[in-house]
Coordinates of C-alpha atoms and ligand atoms in Angstrom, one line a residue:
X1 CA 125.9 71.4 69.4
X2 CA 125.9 71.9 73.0
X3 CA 124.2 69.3 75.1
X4 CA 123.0 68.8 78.6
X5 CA 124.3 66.2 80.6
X6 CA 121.5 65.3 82.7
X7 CA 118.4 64.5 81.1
X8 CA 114.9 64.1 82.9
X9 CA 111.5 62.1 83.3
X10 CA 108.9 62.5 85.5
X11 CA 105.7 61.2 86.7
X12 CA 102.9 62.8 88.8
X13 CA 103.5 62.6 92.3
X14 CA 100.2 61.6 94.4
X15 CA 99.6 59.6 97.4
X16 CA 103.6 59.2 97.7
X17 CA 103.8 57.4 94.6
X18 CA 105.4 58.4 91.0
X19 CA 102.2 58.0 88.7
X20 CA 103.7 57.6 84.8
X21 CA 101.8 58.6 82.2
X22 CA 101.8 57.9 78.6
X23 CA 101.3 61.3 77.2
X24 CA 104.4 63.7 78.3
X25 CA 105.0 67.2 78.3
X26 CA 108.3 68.6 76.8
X27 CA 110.5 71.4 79.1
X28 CA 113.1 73.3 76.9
X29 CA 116.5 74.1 78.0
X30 CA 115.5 78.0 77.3
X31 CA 119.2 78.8 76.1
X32 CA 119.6 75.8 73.6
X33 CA 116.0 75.0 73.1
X34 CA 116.8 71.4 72.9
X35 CA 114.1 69.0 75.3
X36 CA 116.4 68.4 78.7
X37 CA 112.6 67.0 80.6
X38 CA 110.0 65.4 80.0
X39 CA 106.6 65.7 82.4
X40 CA 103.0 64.1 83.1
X41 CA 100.0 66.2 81.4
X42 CA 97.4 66.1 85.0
X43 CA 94.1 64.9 83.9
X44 CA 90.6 65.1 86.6
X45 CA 91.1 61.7 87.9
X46 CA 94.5 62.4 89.7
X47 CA 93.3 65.6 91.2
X48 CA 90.8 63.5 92.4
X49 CA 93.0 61.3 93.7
X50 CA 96.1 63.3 94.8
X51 CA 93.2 65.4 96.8
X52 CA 91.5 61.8 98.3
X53 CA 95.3 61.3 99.5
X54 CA 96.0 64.4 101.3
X55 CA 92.5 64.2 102.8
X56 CA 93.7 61.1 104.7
X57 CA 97.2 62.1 105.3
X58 CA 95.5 65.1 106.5
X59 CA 93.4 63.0 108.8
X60 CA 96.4 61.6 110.7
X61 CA 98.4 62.8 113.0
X62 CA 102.0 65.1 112.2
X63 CA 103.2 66.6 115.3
X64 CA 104.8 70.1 114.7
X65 CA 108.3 68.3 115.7
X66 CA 107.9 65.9 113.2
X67 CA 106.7 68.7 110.4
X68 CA 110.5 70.8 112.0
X69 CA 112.3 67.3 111.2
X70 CA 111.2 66.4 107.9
X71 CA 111.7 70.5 106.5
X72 CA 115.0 70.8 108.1
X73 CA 115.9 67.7 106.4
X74 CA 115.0 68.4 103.0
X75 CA 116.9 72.1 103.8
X76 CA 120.3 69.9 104.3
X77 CA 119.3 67.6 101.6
X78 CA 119.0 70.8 99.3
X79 CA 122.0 71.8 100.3
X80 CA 124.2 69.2 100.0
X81 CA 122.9 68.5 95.9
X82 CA 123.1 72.2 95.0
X83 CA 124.8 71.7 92.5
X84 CA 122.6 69.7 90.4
X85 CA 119.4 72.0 91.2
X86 CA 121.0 74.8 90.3
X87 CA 122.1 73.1 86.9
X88 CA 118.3 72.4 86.7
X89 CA 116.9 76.3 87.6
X90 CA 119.9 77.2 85.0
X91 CA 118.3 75.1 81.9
X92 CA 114.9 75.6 82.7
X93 CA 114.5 79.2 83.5
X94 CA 118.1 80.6 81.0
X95 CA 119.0 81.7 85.2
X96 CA 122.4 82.2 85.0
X97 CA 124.6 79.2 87.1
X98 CA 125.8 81.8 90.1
X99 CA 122.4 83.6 90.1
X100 CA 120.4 79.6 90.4
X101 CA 122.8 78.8 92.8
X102 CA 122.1 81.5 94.9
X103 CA 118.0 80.4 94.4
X104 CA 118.7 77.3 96.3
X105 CA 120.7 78.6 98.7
X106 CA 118.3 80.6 99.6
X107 CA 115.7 77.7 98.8
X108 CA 117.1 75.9 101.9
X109 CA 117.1 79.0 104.0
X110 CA 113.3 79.4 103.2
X111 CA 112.4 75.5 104.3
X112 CA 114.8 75.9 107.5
X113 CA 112.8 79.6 108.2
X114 CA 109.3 77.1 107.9
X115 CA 110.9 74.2 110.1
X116 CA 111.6 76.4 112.6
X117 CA 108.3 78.5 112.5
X118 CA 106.6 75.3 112.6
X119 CA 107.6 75.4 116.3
X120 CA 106.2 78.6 117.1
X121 CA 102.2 78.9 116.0
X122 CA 100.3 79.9 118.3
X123 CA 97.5 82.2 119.4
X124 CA 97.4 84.9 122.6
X125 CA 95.1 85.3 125.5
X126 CA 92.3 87.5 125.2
X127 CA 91.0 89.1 128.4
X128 CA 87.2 88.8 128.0
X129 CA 87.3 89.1 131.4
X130 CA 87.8 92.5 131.2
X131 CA 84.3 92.4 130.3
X132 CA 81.2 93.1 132.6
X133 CA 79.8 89.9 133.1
X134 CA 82.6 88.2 131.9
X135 CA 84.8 88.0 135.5
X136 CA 84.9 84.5 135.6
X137 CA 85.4 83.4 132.1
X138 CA 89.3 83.2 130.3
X139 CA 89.9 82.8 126.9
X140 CA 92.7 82.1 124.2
X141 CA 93.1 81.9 120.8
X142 CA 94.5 78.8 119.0
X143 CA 95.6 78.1 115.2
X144 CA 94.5 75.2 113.1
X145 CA 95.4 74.4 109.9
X146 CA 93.2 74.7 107.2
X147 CA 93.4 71.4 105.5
X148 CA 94.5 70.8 102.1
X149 CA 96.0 73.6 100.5
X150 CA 96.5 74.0 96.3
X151 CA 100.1 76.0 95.6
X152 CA 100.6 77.3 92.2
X153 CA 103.9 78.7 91.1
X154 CA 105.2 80.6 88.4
X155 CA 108.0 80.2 86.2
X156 CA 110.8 82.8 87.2
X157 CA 112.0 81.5 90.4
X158 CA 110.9 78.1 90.2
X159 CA 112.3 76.6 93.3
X160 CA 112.0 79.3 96.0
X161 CA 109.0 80.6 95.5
X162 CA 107.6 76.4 95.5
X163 CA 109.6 76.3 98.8
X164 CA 107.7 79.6 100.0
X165 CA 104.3 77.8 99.6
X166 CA 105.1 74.0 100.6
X167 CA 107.6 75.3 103.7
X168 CA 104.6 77.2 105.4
X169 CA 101.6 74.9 104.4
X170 CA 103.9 71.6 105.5
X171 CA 104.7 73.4 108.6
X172 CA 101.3 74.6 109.6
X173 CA 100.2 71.3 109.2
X174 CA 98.0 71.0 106.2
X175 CA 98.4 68.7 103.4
X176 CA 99.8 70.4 100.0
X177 CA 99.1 70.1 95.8
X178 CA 101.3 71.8 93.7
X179 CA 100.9 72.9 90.3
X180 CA 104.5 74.1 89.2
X181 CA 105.0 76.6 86.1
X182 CA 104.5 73.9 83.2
X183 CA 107.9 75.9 81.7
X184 CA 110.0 74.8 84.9
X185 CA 108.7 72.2 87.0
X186 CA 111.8 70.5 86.6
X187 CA 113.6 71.7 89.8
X188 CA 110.3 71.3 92.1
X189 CA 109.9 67.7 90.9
X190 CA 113.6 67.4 91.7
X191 CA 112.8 68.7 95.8
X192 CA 109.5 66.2 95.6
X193 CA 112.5 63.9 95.7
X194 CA 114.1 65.1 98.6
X195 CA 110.7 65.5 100.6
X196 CA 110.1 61.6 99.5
X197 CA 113.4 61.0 101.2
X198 CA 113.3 63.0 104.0
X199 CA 110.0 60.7 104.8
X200 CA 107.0 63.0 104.9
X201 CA 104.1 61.3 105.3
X202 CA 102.5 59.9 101.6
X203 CA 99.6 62.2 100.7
X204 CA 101.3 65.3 102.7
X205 CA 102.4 66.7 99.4
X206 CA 101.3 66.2 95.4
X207 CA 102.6 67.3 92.7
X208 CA 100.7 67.6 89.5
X209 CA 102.3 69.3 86.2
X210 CA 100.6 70.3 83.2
X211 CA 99.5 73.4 81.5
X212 CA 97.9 75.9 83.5
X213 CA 95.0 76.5 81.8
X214 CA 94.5 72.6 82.2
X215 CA 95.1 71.7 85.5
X216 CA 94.2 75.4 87.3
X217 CA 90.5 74.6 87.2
X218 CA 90.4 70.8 87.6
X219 CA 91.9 72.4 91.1
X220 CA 89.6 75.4 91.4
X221 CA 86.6 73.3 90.9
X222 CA 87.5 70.3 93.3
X223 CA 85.3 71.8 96.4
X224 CA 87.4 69.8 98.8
X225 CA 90.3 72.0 98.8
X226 CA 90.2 74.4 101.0
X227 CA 92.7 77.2 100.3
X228 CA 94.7 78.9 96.9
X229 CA 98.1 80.2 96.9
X230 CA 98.9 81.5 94.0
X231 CA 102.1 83.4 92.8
X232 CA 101.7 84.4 89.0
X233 CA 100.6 87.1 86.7
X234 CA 97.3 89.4 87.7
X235 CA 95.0 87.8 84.8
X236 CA 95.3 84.1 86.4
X237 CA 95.2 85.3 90.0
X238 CA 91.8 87.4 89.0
X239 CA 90.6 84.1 87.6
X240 CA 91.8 81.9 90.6
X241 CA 90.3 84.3 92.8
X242 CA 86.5 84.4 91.0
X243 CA 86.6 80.0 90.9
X244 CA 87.7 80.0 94.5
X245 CA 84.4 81.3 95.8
X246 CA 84.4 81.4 99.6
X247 CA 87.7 79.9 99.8
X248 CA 90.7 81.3 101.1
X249 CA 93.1 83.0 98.5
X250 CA 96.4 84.4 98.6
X251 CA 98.0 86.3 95.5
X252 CA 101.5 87.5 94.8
X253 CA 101.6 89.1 91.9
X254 CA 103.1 91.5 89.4
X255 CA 104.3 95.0 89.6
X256 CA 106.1 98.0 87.8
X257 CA 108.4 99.1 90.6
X258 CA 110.0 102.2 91.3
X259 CA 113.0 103.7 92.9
X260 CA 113.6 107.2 93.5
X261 CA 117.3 108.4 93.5
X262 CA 117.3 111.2 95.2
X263 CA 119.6 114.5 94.9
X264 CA 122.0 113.3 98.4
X265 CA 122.5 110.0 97.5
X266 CA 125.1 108.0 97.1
X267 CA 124.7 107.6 93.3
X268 CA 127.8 105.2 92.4
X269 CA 126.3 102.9 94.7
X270 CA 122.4 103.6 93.4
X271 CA 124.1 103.6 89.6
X272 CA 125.2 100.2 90.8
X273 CA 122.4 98.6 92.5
X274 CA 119.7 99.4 90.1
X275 CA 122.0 98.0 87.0
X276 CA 121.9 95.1 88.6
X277 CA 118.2 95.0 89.9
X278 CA 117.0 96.2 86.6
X279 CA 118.5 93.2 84.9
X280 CA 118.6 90.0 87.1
X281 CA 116.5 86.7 85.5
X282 CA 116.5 88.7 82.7
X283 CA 114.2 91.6 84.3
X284 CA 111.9 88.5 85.1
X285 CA 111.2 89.2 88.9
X286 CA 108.8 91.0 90.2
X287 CA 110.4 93.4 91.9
X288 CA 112.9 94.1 89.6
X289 CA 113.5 97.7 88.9
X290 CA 111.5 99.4 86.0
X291 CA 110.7 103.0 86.9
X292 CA 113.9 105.0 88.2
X293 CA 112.9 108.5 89.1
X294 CA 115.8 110.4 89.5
X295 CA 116.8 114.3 91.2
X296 CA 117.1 116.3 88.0
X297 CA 120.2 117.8 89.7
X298 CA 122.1 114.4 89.5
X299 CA 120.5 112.8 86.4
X300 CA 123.4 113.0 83.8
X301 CA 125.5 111.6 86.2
X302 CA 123.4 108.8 87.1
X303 CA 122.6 107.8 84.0
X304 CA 126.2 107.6 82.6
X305 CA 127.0 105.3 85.7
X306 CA 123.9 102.9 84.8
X307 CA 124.5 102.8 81.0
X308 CA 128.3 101.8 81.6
X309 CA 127.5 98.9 84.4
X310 CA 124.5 97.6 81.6
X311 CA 127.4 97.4 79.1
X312 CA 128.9 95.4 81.3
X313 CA 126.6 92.8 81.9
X314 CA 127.8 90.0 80.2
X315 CA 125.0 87.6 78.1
X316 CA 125.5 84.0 77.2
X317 CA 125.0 80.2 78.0
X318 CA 123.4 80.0 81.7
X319 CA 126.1 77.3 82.7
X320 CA 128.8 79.3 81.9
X321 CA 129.9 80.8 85.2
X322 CA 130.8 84.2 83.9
X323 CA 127.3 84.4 82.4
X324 CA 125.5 87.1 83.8
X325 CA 122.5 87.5 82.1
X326 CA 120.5 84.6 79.9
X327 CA 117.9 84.2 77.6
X328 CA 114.4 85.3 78.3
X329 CA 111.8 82.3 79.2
X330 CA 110.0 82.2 75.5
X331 CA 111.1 84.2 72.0
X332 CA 107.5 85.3 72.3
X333 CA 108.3 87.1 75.4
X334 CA 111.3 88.7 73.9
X335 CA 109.3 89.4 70.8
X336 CA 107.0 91.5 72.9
X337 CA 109.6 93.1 74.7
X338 CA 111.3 94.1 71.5
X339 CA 107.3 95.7 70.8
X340 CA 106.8 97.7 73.8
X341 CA 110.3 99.2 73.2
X342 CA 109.6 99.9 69.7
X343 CA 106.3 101.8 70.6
X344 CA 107.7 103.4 73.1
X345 CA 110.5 104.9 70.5
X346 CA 108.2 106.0 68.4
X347 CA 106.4 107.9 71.0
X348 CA 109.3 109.9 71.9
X349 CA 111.5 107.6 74.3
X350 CA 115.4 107.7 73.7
X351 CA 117.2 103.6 74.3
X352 CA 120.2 105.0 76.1
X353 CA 122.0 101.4 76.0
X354 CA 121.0 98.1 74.6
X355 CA 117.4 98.0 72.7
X356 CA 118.2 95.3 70.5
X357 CA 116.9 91.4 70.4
X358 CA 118.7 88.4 68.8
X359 CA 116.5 85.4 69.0
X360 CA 115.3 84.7 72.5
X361 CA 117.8 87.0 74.2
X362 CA 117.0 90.6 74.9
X363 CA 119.5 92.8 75.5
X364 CA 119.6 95.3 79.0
X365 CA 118.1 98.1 78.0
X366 CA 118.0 101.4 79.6
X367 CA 115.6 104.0 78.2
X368 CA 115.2 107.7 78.7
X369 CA 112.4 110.5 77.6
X370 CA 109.6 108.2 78.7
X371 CA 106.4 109.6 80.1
X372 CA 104.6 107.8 82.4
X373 CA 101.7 106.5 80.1
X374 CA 104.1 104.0 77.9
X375 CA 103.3 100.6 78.5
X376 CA 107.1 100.5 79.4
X377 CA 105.9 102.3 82.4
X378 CA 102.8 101.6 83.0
X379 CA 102.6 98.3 82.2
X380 CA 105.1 95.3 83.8
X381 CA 107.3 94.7 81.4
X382 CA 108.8 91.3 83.3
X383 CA 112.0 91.8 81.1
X384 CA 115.6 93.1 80.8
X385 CA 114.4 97.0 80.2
X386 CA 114.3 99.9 82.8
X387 CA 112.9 103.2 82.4
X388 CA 114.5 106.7 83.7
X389 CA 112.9 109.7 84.4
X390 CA 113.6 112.8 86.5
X391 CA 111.8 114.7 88.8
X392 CA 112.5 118.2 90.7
X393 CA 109.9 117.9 93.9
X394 CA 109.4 115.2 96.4
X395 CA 105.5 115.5 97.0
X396 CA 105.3 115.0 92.4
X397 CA 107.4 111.6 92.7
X398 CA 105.5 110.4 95.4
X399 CA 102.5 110.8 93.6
X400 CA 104.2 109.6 90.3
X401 CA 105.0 106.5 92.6
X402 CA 101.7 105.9 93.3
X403 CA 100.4 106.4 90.0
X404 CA 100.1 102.6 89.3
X405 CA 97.8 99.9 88.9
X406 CA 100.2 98.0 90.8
X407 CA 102.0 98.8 94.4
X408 CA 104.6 95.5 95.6
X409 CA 107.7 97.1 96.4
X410 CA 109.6 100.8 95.7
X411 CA 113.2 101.6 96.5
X412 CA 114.0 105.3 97.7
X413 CA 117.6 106.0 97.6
X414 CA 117.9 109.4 100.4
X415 CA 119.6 109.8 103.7
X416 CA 116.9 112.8 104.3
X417 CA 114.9 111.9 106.9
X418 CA 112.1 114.0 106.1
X419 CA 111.9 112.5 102.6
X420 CA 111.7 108.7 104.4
X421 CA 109.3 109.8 106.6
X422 CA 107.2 111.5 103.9
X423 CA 107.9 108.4 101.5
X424 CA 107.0 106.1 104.4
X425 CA 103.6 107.1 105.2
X426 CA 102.6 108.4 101.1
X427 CA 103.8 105.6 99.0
X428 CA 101.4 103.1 98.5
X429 CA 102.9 99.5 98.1
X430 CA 103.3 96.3 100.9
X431 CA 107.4 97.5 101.1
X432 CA 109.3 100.4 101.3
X433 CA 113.1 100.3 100.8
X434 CA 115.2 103.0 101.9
X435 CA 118.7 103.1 100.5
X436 CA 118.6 100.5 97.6
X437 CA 115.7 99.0 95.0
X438 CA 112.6 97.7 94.9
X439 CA 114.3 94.8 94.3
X440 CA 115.4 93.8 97.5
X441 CA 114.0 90.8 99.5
X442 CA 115.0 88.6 101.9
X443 CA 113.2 85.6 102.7
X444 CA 112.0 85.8 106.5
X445 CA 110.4 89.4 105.4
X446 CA 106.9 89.9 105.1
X447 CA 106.3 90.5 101.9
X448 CA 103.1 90.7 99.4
X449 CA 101.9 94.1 97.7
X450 CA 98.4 96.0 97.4
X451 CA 96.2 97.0 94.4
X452 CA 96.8 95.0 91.7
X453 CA 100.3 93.5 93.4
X454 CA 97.7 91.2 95.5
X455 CA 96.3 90.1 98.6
X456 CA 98.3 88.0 101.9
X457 CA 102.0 88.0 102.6
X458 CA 104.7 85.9 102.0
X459 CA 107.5 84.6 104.2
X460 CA 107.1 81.6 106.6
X461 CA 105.6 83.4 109.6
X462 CA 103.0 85.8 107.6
X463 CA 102.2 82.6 105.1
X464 CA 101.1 80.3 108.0
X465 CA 98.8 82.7 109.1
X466 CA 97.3 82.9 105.7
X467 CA 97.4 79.0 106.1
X468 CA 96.1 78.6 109.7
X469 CA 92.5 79.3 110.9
X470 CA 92.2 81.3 114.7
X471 CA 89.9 79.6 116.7
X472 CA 89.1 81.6 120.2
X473 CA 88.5 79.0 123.2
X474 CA 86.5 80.6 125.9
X475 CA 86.2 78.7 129.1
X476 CA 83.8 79.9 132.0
X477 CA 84.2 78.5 135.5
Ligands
LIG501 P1 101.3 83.0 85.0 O1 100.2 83.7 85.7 O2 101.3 82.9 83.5 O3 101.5 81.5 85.5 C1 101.7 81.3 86.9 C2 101.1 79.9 87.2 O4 99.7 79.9 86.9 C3 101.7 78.8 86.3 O5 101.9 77.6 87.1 C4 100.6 78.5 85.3 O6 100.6 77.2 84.8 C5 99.4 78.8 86.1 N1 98.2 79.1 85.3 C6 98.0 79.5 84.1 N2 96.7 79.6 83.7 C7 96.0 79.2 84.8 C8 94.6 79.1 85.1 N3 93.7 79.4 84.2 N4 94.2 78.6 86.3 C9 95.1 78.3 87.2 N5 96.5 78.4 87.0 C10 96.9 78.8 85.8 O7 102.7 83.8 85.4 P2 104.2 83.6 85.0 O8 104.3 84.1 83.6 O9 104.6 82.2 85.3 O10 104.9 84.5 86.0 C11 105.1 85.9 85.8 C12 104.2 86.7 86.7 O11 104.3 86.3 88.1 C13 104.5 88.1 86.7 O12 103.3 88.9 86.7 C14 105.3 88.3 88.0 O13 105.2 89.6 88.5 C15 104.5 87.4 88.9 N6 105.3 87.1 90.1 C16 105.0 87.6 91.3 C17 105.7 87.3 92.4 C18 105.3 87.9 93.8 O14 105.8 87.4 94.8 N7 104.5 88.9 93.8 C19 106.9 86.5 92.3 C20 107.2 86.0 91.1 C21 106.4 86.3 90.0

């Protein structure tokens, strides 16, 4: 029987202490199912606590060049143990090795982006002058931050997208609690470390793990916190958003993206780049490729080139490094993968390649004669399946684009310029990608959706303005 090497413990972290706890949860390594972690169930006193902590850490002073110090820090600290963080995503999430390793290099890139953003917040002059009556007044705008804010992460890219929310709150100046995905806290507990020794201030950052449904409104309720992030599916972000009241919320959250392949375009490198967006993490990403909408002209074509790169993905053991595709996070989810694309069959849909599930691995699965109504459509399907469909006009694609509930990313493989510009101004979603997938990010970007995809962007810059409050000074002489 395989077994992991490292094995882990954990206590809450509040105040700048490890709190241990007799009760612990159990995290699975997702391709062996054997425990690799064990983690402290949050209970109302250590909110209480971990938020009476960053109250006073909030209360003292963090210059911005200490905040840039203490982020770049952790950035080379990350970097220079890679290797056991991505071992960590790897177990936790069934991430293949090369894919995790590429989540913390990236990881480091987003808390260097936030160190050096902390440097740059500011306001602008406004010329109320240029008012009547107004001649001898000036005024500027300046940005505080808003005080303690509560992150909570999902469980698909469990270290990033925890550096996306601590990076910008830590640089903007507020003090942080996180509450990681109870399936893979294990590589955010591992960076609480690294912030620890990097020597942020004690109450700066918490981290409390449990089960969402738990800890998610011990937070909600606790009126001293003053803002949500909140990365996750569109049920809990509906639910953070009602408890949070007045409060400040931002939401990233699900989608069922598109990409149109257009009749000019390059379609070995389309075939190419939606196999592989399709099928990263599984298909667990929220901008992974779902719908492909593709010129009728070129369909056959394009088709054959996806189906052979699937077969090609290779599944197995996460830590193997030819691995390219692991197990999904829970046989459950598999399970209702395996459902939808059943139901789907049975209303007329063709699998082209793969539509088969052994245990908690579901295999890439392309599939064809779908209408637009299957919940493999219409639904996200946050799994290894992606659904293609043709279309003869541009004005019906765009509007089959738009007919979601959803609207984070699309891709739009065309080098006509009319189509861009048409595509530019009539699809509906936070990001437009011209010449590859929806699922293409990187981590500077703004990025967040609309309708059901959420509210507030993402990427250091845009999330310190979610995190900052303007305040205009107007000064009359
Ligand atoms: P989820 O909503 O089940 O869980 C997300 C987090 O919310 C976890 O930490 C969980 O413990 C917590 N939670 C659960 N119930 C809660 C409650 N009642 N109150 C407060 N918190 C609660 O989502 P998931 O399954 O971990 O992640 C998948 C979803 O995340 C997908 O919909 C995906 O599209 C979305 N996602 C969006 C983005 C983005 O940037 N837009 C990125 C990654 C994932």
């Amino acid at each position: 029987m395989y077994k992991t090497a490292i094995d882990y413990s954990f206590g809450l972290f509040i105040g700048g202490e490890w709190i241990e706890k007799d009760e612990k949860d159990t995290v699975l390594n997702k391709y062996t199912q054997e425990v690799f972690a064990k983690t402290a169930a949050t209970e109302e006193q250590d909110v209480k606590r971990a938020v009476k902590s960053a109250k006073e850490a909030f209360s003292k002073p963090f210059s911005q060049y200490e905040r840039y110090g203490v982020l770049l820090k952790v950035a080379q600290l990350l970097r220079s143990n890679q290797e056991e963080f991505a071992r960590a995503i790897a177990e936790e999430v069934g991430k293949p090795i090369t894919e995790a390793r590429g989540e913390v290099e990236r990881s480091a890139l987003t808390l260097e982006i936030s160190a050096e953003e902390s440097k740059r917040i500011h306001g602008e002059e406004i010329p109320v002058q240029a008012a009547p009556g107004s001649e001898n007044r000036k005024a500027f705008t300046r940005r505080y931050p808003v005080g303690i804010v509560a992150a909570i992460t999902p469980f698909n890219v469990p270290l990033n997208l925890v550096c996306h929310k601590i990076g910008p709150a830590i640089a903007a100046g507020n003090s942080v609690i996180l509450k990681p995905a109870e399936q893979t806290p294990v590589s955010s507990l591992l960076l609480t470390r690294l912030f620890e020794e990097a020597g942020l201030p004690k109450g700066r950052l918490s981290v409390l793990t449990g089960k969402g449904e738990d800890v998610g409104p011990l937070l909600t309720s606790n009126q001293e916190i003053n803002m949500f992030t909140f990365t996750g599916s569109p049920k809990v972000g509906l639910l953070i958003r009602e408890q949070a009241g007045l409060r400040n919320v931002a939401l990233e959250l699900g989608n069922n993206s598109a990409t149109i392949v257009h009749n000019d375009a390059d379609i070995e490198q389309a075939a190419k780049l939606v196999a592989q967006k399709s099928f990263n993490n599984a298909g667990q990403v929220c901008i992974s490729v779902q719908r492909v909408y593709v010129h009728e002209e070129i369909y056959e074509e394009f088709l054959s080139k996806v189906c052979e790169a699937t077969e090609q993905i290779k599944l197995g053991d996460p830590l193997e490094e030819d691995t390219q595709m692991g197990p999904m996070i829970a046989e459950e989810e598999a399970m209702r993968v395996e459902r939808w694309v059943n139901e789907a069959v049975e209303a007329g849909a063709k699998v082209a390649t793969g539509g088969a599930r052994k245990g908690v691995f579901y295999h890439p699965t392309v599939l064809t004669n779908v209408n637009d109504n299957m919940k493999v459509c219409r639904q996200e399907v946050f799994g290894p399946v992606v659904a293609i469909d043709t279309y003869r006009e541009e004005d019906e694609v765009i509007t089959r684009v738009n007919d979601s509930d959803y609207g984070l990313q699309a891709g739009l493989f065309t080098n006509n310029m009319s189509f861009v510009m048409k595509a530019m101004d009539g699809i509906h979603v936070g990001g437009l990608i011209v010449n590859d997938t929806s699922g293409y990010r990187v981590d500077h970007m703004p990025y967040g959706g609309v309708k059901k995809s959420g509210t507030g962007k993402e990427g250091p810059r845009y999330a310190i303005e979610e995190m900052t409050e303007e305040k205009i000074i107007v000064l009359n002489n």
